[in-house]
Amino acid sequence: MARGARRRRTQQERSEETKGRLLDATVECLMRHGYAGTTTTLISEKAGVSRGAQLHHYPKKAELVRAAIEHVFARRTAEFRAAMARLPEGENRLSAAIDLLWEAYSEGETFYPSLEFMVAARTDPEIRDDVTALSRRIVAEVEEIFLELFGEAAAR
């Protein structure tokens, strides 16, 4: 490769970048406009991608919103694990972990888009199963983290 020449990105890299932009735009739209006010057209515009690209990756609004919430929770979970690794050993570690968990999952970018999706599921049977499954998966993942870190103390 010539000096200063840029490596051409693969199709997979371009696809992942497009998906990331769509997911971030979805979270922002949910925060600003709520579930009812968030449209796939608005998300595409915010992400700077064509409507066709959005439809290729996420044909339905519910799929896009679910993926965006999963995206945020995955990021929060990684941040939570990293923060837990920095906590000093000792008596107050479990209490500090609970405080970290609350901070990680109760702030705006995580909490409000999830809340919008949950409220929409109350009257939209198409997304109700998605919300139920996602909620169960998140709870199971948090339980798993606490069991890894605290064993039986977490189970109590």
Short mmCIF file of C-alpha atoms in Angstrom, two decimals:
data_model
loop_
_atom_site.label_atom_id
_atom_site.label_comp_id
_atom_site.label_asym_id
_atom_site.label_seq_id
_atom_site.Cartn_x
_atom_site.Cartn_y
_atom_site.Cartn_z
CA MET A 1 0.00 0.00 0.00
CA ALA A 2 1.45 3.38 -0.96
CA ARG A 3 2.41 5.72 1.83
CA GLY A 4 -0.50 7.93 2.78
CA ALA A 5 -3.01 5.77 0.89
CA ARG A 6 -6.08 4.90 2.91
CA ARG A 7 -7.20 1.33 3.30
CA ARG A 8 -10.55 0.71 1.69
CA ARG A 9 -13.16 -0.30 4.24
CA THR A 10 -14.87 -3.63 3.82
CA GLN A 11 -18.59 -3.93 3.19
CA GLN A 12 -18.99 -5.32 6.71
CA GLU A 13 -17.22 -2.27 8.21
CA ARG A 14 -19.43 0.11 6.23
CA SER A 15 -22.51 -1.87 7.24
CA GLU A 16 -21.56 -1.79 10.93
CA GLU A 17 -20.95 1.96 10.76
CA THR A 18 -24.37 2.50 9.17
CA LYS A 19 -26.04 0.36 11.82
CA GLY A 20 -24.25 2.24 14.59
CA ARG A 21 -25.37 5.58 13.20
CA LEU A 22 -28.95 4.32 12.96
CA LEU A 23 -28.91 3.00 16.53
CA ASP A 24 -27.46 6.21 17.97
CA ALA A 25 -29.96 8.30 16.00
CA THR A 26 -32.80 6.10 17.25
CA VAL A 27 -31.81 6.67 20.88
CA GLU A 28 -31.59 10.40 20.28
CA CYS A 29 -35.01 10.47 18.58
CA LEU A 30 -36.61 8.45 21.39
CA MET A 31 -35.15 10.88 23.92
CA ARG A 32 -36.34 13.93 22.00
CA HIS A 33 -39.62 12.79 20.44
CA GLY A 34 -40.78 9.71 22.37
CA TYR A 35 -41.78 6.45 20.74
CA ALA A 36 -44.90 7.82 19.03
CA GLY A 37 -43.02 10.80 17.59
CA THR A 38 -40.07 8.74 16.40
CA THR A 39 -40.36 7.67 12.79
CA THR A 40 -37.96 5.65 10.69
CA THR A 41 -37.76 8.58 8.26
CA LEU A 42 -36.72 10.91 11.09
CA ILE A 43 -34.15 8.35 12.28
CA SER A 44 -32.70 7.98 8.77
CA GLU A 45 -32.38 11.74 8.41
CA LYS A 46 -30.75 12.08 11.85
CA ALA A 47 -28.32 9.25 11.06
CA GLY A 48 -27.47 10.72 7.66
CA VAL A 49 -28.30 7.52 5.82
CA SER A 50 -30.74 6.80 3.03
CA ARG A 51 -34.15 5.42 3.77
CA GLY A 52 -33.18 2.35 1.72
CA ALA A 53 -30.14 1.72 3.91
CA GLN A 54 -32.31 1.99 7.02
CA LEU A 55 -34.88 -0.42 5.58
CA HIS A 56 -32.14 -2.85 4.55
CA HIS A 57 -30.82 -3.13 8.11
CA TYR A 58 -34.06 -2.62 10.07
CA PRO A 59 -37.24 -3.10 8.02
CA LYS A 60 -39.56 -2.23 10.92
CA LYS A 61 -39.51 0.55 13.47
CA ALA A 62 -39.92 -1.93 16.33
CA GLU A 63 -36.82 -3.85 15.18
CA LEU A 64 -34.79 -0.66 15.04
CA VAL A 65 -35.93 0.53 18.46
CA ARG A 66 -35.28 -2.88 20.04
CA ALA A 67 -31.80 -2.99 18.49
CA ALA A 68 -31.08 0.55 19.71
CA ILE A 69 -32.08 -0.30 23.27
CA GLU A 70 -29.98 -3.48 23.16
CA HIS A 71 -27.10 -1.35 21.85
CA VAL A 72 -27.37 1.08 24.75
CA PHE A 73 -27.70 -1.67 27.34
CA ALA A 74 -24.66 -3.50 25.94
CA ARG A 75 -22.63 -0.30 26.21
CA ARG A 76 -23.91 0.35 29.75
CA THR A 77 -23.16 -3.23 30.78
CA ALA A 78 -19.57 -2.95 29.53
CA GLU A 79 -19.17 0.36 31.38
CA PHE A 80 -20.68 -1.20 34.52
CA ARG A 81 -18.28 -4.16 34.36
CA ALA A 82 -15.31 -1.81 33.93
CA ALA A 83 -16.44 0.35 36.85
CA MET A 84 -16.91 -2.76 39.00
CA ALA A 85 -13.37 -3.86 38.24
CA ARG A 86 -12.10 -0.57 39.67
CA LEU A 87 -14.00 -0.89 42.97
CA PRO A 88 -11.77 -1.73 45.93
CA GLU A 89 -12.37 -4.96 47.80
CA GLY A 90 -14.10 -4.64 51.14
CA GLU A 91 -17.34 -4.58 53.05
CA ASN A 92 -18.91 -1.74 51.10
CA ARG A 93 -18.25 -3.22 47.67
CA LEU A 94 -21.73 -4.71 47.25
CA SER A 95 -23.39 -1.46 48.25
CA ALA A 96 -21.11 0.47 45.88
CA ALA A 97 -21.96 -2.00 43.10
CA ILE A 98 -25.68 -1.40 43.60
CA ASP A 99 -25.08 2.36 43.40
CA LEU A 100 -23.07 1.88 40.18
CA LEU A 101 -25.83 -0.28 38.74
CA TRP A 102 -28.41 2.39 39.52
CA GLU A 103 -26.28 5.08 37.86
CA ALA A 104 -25.60 2.92 34.80
CA TYR A 105 -29.20 2.05 34.04
CA SER A 106 -31.27 4.93 35.39
CA GLU A 107 -29.79 7.81 33.42
CA GLY A 108 -31.40 9.36 30.36
CA GLU A 109 -29.84 7.54 27.40
CA THR A 110 -30.63 4.17 28.94
CA PHE A 111 -33.76 4.77 30.95
CA TYR A 112 -35.97 6.98 28.79
CA PRO A 113 -35.74 5.12 25.47
CA SER A 114 -36.43 1.87 27.33
CA LEU A 115 -39.37 3.43 29.13
CA GLU A 116 -40.79 4.70 25.82
CA PHE A 117 -40.56 1.19 24.35
CA MET A 118 -42.18 -0.37 27.42
CA VAL A 119 -45.06 2.10 27.43
CA ALA A 120 -45.63 1.57 23.70
CA ALA A 121 -45.74 -2.19 24.31
CA ARG A 122 -48.72 -1.74 26.59
CA THR A 123 -50.96 -1.02 23.60
CA ASP A 124 -48.94 -2.52 20.72
CA PRO A 125 -49.03 -6.32 20.71
CA GLU A 126 -46.45 -6.39 17.89
CA ILE A 127 -43.71 -5.20 20.24
CA ARG A 128 -44.97 -6.61 23.55
CA ASP A 129 -43.07 -9.90 23.19
CA ASP A 130 -39.89 -8.01 22.23
CA VAL A 131 -40.12 -5.82 25.33
CA THR A 132 -40.78 -8.80 27.58
CA ALA A 133 -37.85 -10.79 26.17
CA LEU A 134 -35.50 -7.82 26.26
CA SER A 135 -36.44 -6.98 29.85
CA ARG A 136 -35.87 -10.56 30.96
CA ARG A 137 -32.52 -10.70 29.20
CA ILE A 138 -31.33 -7.47 30.83
CA VAL A 139 -32.36 -8.65 34.30
CA ALA A 140 -30.64 -12.00 33.72
CA GLU A 141 -27.46 -10.26 32.59
CA VAL A 142 -27.38 -8.02 35.66
CA GLU A 143 -28.00 -11.04 37.91
CA GLU A 144 -25.16 -12.87 36.17
CA ILE A 145 -22.76 -9.97 36.76
CA PHE A 146 -23.63 -9.82 40.45
CA LEU A 147 -23.27 -13.59 40.83
CA GLU A 148 -19.86 -13.46 39.12
CA LEU A 149 -18.70 -10.68 41.41
CA PHE A 150 -20.34 -11.57 44.70
CA GLY A 151 -21.38 -15.21 44.54
CA GLU A 152 -23.74 -16.21 47.31
CA ALA A 153 -23.83 -12.70 48.79
CA ALA A 154 -25.54 -11.50 45.59
CA ALA A 155 -28.03 -14.35 45.67
CA ARG A 156 -29.12 -13.33 49.17
#
